[in-house]
Coordinates of C-alpha atoms in Angstrom, one line a residue:
Chain T
M1 CA -0.3 -28.0 -2.2
K2 CA 0.8 -24.5 -1.2
K3 CA -0.1 -22.1 1.2
I4 CA -1.3 -19.1 -0.4
Y5 CA -1.6 -15.6 1.2
F6 CA -4.2 -13.8 -1.1
A7 CA -4.1 -10.1 -1.1
G8 CA -6.9 -7.8 -2.1
S9 CA -8.4 -4.4 -0.8
I10 CA -10.5 -4.4 2.2
R11 CA -10.9 -0.9 3.6
G12 CA -9.3 0.7 0.4
G13 CA -12.9 -0.3 -1.4
R14 CA -14.7 -3.6 -2.1
A15 CA -15.6 -2.9 -6.0
D16 CA -13.6 -6.3 -6.6
A17 CA -14.8 -8.3 -3.6
G18 CA -16.6 -10.7 -5.9
L19 CA -13.4 -11.3 -8.1
Y20 CA -11.4 -12.0 -5.1
A21 CA -13.8 -14.5 -4.0
R22 CA -13.9 -16.3 -7.5
M23 CA -9.9 -16.4 -7.3
I24 CA -9.9 -17.9 -4.0
D25 CA -12.5 -20.4 -4.8
F26 CA -10.1 -21.4 -7.8
M27 CA -7.0 -21.7 -5.9
K28 CA -9.0 -23.8 -3.3
E29 CA -10.4 -26.2 -6.1
K30 CA -7.0 -26.7 -7.3
G31 CA -6.2 -28.0 -4.0
H32 CA -4.1 -25.1 -2.2
A33 CA -4.6 -23.6 1.0
V34 CA -5.7 -20.0 0.9
L35 CA -4.9 -18.4 4.3
T36 CA -6.8 -15.2 4.0
E37 CA -10.1 -16.8 2.5
H38 CA -11.9 -13.8 4.3
V39 CA -10.8 -11.4 1.8
G40 CA -13.5 -12.6 -0.3
H41 CA -16.2 -12.7 1.9
P42 CA -19.0 -10.1 0.9
E43 CA -20.0 -9.3 4.3
L44 CA -16.8 -8.4 5.8
N45 CA -16.8 -5.5 8.5
L46 CA -15.1 -2.7 7.1
L47 CA -14.9 -0.3 10.0
E48 CA -12.0 0.6 11.9
Q49 CA -11.7 -1.5 15.1
G50 CA -9.6 0.8 17.1
R51 CA -6.0 0.3 17.6
N52 CA -6.1 -2.7 19.8
K53 CA -8.5 -4.9 17.8
D54 CA -7.1 -3.6 14.6
G55 CA -3.7 -4.7 16.3
A56 CA -4.9 -8.2 16.2
I57 CA -5.9 -8.2 12.6
Y58 CA -2.4 -7.0 11.8
A59 CA -0.8 -9.6 14.1
Q60 CA -2.8 -12.2 12.4
D61 CA -2.3 -11.0 9.0
T62 CA 1.5 -10.7 9.4
A63 CA 1.5 -14.0 10.8
W64 CA 0.0 -15.7 7.9
L65 CA 2.3 -13.6 5.5
R66 CA 5.4 -15.1 7.2
E67 CA 3.5 -18.6 7.2
S68 CA 2.7 -18.7 3.7
E69 CA 4.7 -20.0 0.8
L70 CA 3.7 -17.2 -1.7
L71 CA 1.5 -14.3 -2.3
I72 CA -1.1 -13.9 -4.9
G73 CA -2.5 -10.3 -5.0
E74 CA -5.3 -8.8 -7.2
C75 CA -4.3 -5.0 -7.3
T76 CA -6.7 -3.2 -9.4
N77 CA -8.2 -1.5 -6.4
P78 CA -5.9 0.8 -4.6
S79 CA -5.1 -0.2 -1.1
L80 CA -2.6 1.0 1.5
G81 CA -2.9 -2.5 3.1
V82 CA -2.1 -4.6 0.0
G83 CA 0.9 -2.1 -0.6
Y84 CA 1.9 -3.0 2.7
E85 CA 1.7 -6.5 2.7
L86 CA 3.7 -6.5 -0.8
S87 CA 6.5 -5.0 1.2
Y88 CA 6.3 -7.3 3.8
A89 CA 6.1 -10.3 1.9
E90 CA 9.3 -9.3 -0.2
R91 CA 11.3 -8.6 3.0
F92 CA 10.6 -12.1 4.0
G93 CA 11.4 -13.4 0.6
K94 CA 8.0 -14.7 -0.3
P95 CA 7.2 -15.0 -4.3
C96 CA 4.6 -12.5 -5.1
Y97 CA 2.4 -12.8 -8.2
L98 CA 0.5 -9.7 -8.8
F99 CA -2.8 -9.5 -11.0
Y100 CA -4.3 -6.2 -12.1
N101 CA -7.0 -5.1 -15.0
Q102 CA -4.9 -2.6 -17.0
T103 CA -8.2 -1.4 -18.7
K104 CA -9.2 0.0 -15.1
T105 CA -6.1 1.3 -13.4
Q106 CA -2.3 2.4 -13.7
L107 CA -0.4 0.4 -11.2
S108 CA 1.8 2.1 -8.8
A109 CA 5.5 2.5 -9.8
M110 CA 6.7 1.1 -6.6
L111 CA 5.1 -2.2 -7.7
T112 CA 5.9 -2.1 -11.4
G113 CA 9.1 -0.6 -11.2
D114 CA 10.2 -3.3 -8.3
P115 CA 11.8 -6.2 -10.2
Y116 CA 11.2 -8.4 -7.2
F117 CA 7.4 -8.8 -8.3
H118 CA 5.8 -11.0 -10.7
I119 CA 3.2 -8.7 -12.5
Y120 CA 0.1 -9.9 -14.7
P121 CA -1.8 -7.3 -16.3
Y122 CA -5.0 -8.4 -18.0
Q123 CA -8.0 -7.1 -19.8
T124 CA -10.5 -9.6 -19.2
E125 CA -11.5 -12.0 -16.4
N126 CA -11.0 -14.8 -18.8
Q127 CA -7.5 -13.8 -19.3
L128 CA -7.0 -13.5 -15.7
F129 CA -8.0 -17.0 -15.0
S130 CA -6.3 -18.4 -17.8
M131 CA -2.8 -16.9 -16.4
L132 CA -3.8 -17.9 -12.8
E133 CA -4.4 -21.6 -14.0
E134 CA -1.1 -21.5 -15.6
L135 CA 0.9 -20.1 -12.7
I136 CA -0.8 -22.5 -10.3
A137 CA -0.2 -25.6 -12.5
G138 CA 3.6 -24.5 -12.3
F139 CA 3.4 -25.0 -8.3
E140 CA 2.4 -28.7 -8.6
Chain B
M1 CA 16.4 20.9 9.6
K2 CA 15.0 17.4 8.6
K3 CA 15.1 15.5 5.5
I4 CA 11.4 14.3 5.1
Y5 CA 10.0 11.6 2.8
F6 CA 6.4 12.8 2.2
A7 CA 4.2 10.0 1.1
G8 CA 0.8 10.4 -1.0
S9 CA -1.1 8.7 -3.5
I10 CA 0.0 9.1 -7.2
R11 CA -1.6 6.6 -9.6
G12 CA -4.0 5.4 -6.8
G13 CA -6.0 8.9 -7.1
R14 CA -5.3 12.6 -6.9
A15 CA -8.1 13.8 -5.1
D16 CA -5.9 15.0 -2.5
A17 CA -3.1 16.5 -4.5
G18 CA -3.6 20.2 -3.6
L19 CA -3.5 19.1 0.4
Y20 CA -0.4 17.3 -0.4
A21 CA 1.1 20.3 -2.0
R22 CA -0.1 22.5 0.9
M23 CA 1.4 20.1 3.5
I24 CA 4.8 20.2 1.5
D25 CA 5.0 24.0 1.3
F26 CA 4.2 24.3 5.0
M27 CA 7.2 21.6 5.9
K28 CA 9.4 23.7 3.5
E29 CA 8.5 26.9 5.1
K30 CA 9.2 25.5 8.4
G31 CA 12.6 25.0 7.0
H32 CA 12.8 21.2 6.3
A33 CA 13.9 19.3 3.2
V34 CA 11.1 17.4 1.4
L35 CA 12.6 14.9 -0.8
T36 CA 9.4 14.0 -2.5
E37 CA 8.2 17.4 -3.7
H38 CA 6.8 16.1 -6.8
V39 CA 4.0 14.2 -4.9
G40 CA 2.3 17.6 -4.7
H41 CA 2.7 18.8 -8.2
P42 CA -0.7 19.2 -10.0
E43 CA 0.6 18.1 -13.5
L44 CA 2.4 14.7 -12.3
N45 CA 2.4 12.2 -15.2
L46 CA 0.2 9.4 -13.9
L47 CA 0.4 6.8 -16.6
E48 CA 2.7 3.7 -16.1
Q49 CA 6.1 4.2 -17.8
G50 CA 6.8 0.3 -18.4
R51 CA 9.0 -1.6 -16.0
N52 CA 12.4 -0.1 -16.9
K53 CA 11.3 3.5 -16.7
D54 CA 9.1 2.6 -13.5
G55 CA 12.2 1.1 -12.4
A56 CA 14.1 4.0 -12.3
I57 CA 11.2 5.9 -10.2
Y58 CA 11.2 3.0 -7.7
A59 CA 15.1 3.1 -7.5
Q60 CA 14.8 6.8 -6.9
D61 CA 12.0 6.8 -4.4
T62 CA 13.6 3.9 -2.2
A63 CA 16.9 5.6 -2.3
W64 CA 15.2 8.8 -0.9
L65 CA 13.4 6.5 1.6
R66 CA 16.7 5.2 2.7
E67 CA 18.3 8.8 2.9
S68 CA 15.2 10.4 4.8
E69 CA 15.1 11.1 8.4
L70 CA 11.3 10.3 8.8
L71 CA 8.3 9.6 6.7
I72 CA 5.1 12.0 6.8
G73 CA 2.3 10.4 4.9
E74 CA -1.3 11.8 4.0
C75 CA -3.3 8.5 3.9
T76 CA -6.7 9.4 3.3
N77 CA -6.8 8.3 -0.3
P78 CA -6.0 4.4 -0.6
S79 CA -2.6 4.0 -2.5
L80 CA -0.5 0.7 -3.3
G81 CA 2.5 2.8 -3.4
V82 CA 2.0 4.7 0.0
G83 CA 1.2 1.2 1.7
Y84 CA 4.6 -0.1 0.0
E85 CA 6.5 2.8 1.1
L86 CA 5.2 2.6 4.7
S87 CA 6.4 -1.0 5.2
Y88 CA 9.6 -0.1 3.6
A89 CA 10.1 2.9 6.0
E90 CA 9.4 0.6 8.9
R91 CA 11.8 -2.0 7.6
F92 CA 14.7 0.6 7.5
G93 CA 13.6 2.1 11.0
K94 CA 12.3 5.3 9.8
P95 CA 9.8 7.1 12.0
C96 CA 6.4 7.4 10.5
Y97 CA 3.8 10.0 11.3
L98 CA 0.4 9.3 9.3
F99 CA -2.5 11.9 8.7
Y100 CA -5.9 10.8 7.5
N101 CA -9.2 12.6 7.3
Q102 CA -11.3 10.1 9.4
T103 CA -14.7 11.7 8.0
K104 CA -13.6 10.5 4.6
T105 CA -12.0 7.0 5.1
Q106 CA -11.6 4.1 7.2
L107 CA -7.7 3.4 7.3
S108 CA -6.3 0.1 6.9
A109 CA -5.7 -2.4 9.8
M110 CA -2.3 -2.8 8.5
L111 CA -1.6 0.8 9.5
T112 CA -3.8 1.2 12.5
G113 CA -2.9 -2.3 13.8
D114 CA 0.7 -1.8 13.3
P115 CA 2.1 -0.2 16.7
Y116 CA 5.1 1.1 14.9
F117 CA 3.0 4.0 13.2
H118 CA 2.3 7.2 15.0
I119 CA -1.3 7.8 13.5
Y120 CA -3.3 11.4 13.5
P121 CA -6.6 11.1 12.4
Y122 CA -8.2 14.5 11.6
Q123 CA -11.6 16.0 10.7
T124 CA -10.7 19.4 9.2
E125 CA -7.7 20.7 7.3
N126 CA -7.5 23.2 10.1
Q127 CA -7.0 20.3 12.7
L128 CA -4.7 18.8 10.5
F129 CA -2.3 21.6 10.3
S130 CA -2.3 22.2 13.7
M131 CA -1.0 18.7 14.5
L132 CA 1.5 18.9 11.7
E133 CA 2.9 22.4 13.2
E134 CA 3.2 20.7 16.6
L135 CA 4.9 17.5 15.3
I136 CA 7.4 19.7 13.3
A137 CA 8.1 21.8 16.3
G138 CA 9.1 18.7 18.4
F139 CA 11.8 18.0 15.4
E140 CA 13.6 21.1 16.1

């Protein structure tokens, strides 16, 4: 059982929220703990909360990042928060596995160009889940 | 004269590329060096270059980040690369000044919630340039 930090876009756009939920459910079914389960929730509040309340979110998320054993990110939807989390995870030495749909986006050179990241382009959701299953099997 | 790292979206979307160019020109007119002047260019190549060539972009941009004295970001358009750069700049102790149009987006809690960042919401481009002028005047 691994403690996984799942990274997905929240205020950057929720086009892939359903996919995030399916990935999170899949990892939980395989017996892992997903610390950021809320990233898949369909009714997440997307509004700024002011710097104090957003500060509590920031403190919680960065604590989860430091507590996690690895990060899995779905990076198709551009997101400032996910980009921040990836650099933060790298700083704390957490392995990062990044998935993105290469038919929908061009991934940032700050991710594809950073040899630290393990990057998994996919074209269909079936491919994504095959790769995710294989990745997760290697954890056990 | 300050060495400024300007951060703006590239592969995340170029809706604000013209604004980036006007901000970069403004900072140069005020006598500062903008290391990432290309971020404002209208004909930037937006395609992935493969991990090796993207690796050269990554190496150059992170070298400029470490060389810069401060970061100015335009964060209206969600961007994985900008999010990465902000966390990287924080790690290396570079002051970060972030502008965004609050009529167009909700900024990530990883930015608004992080007390390290100086955040400047604006509603019109005139407001943005007033704040930028005042900020820059303080550098001299």
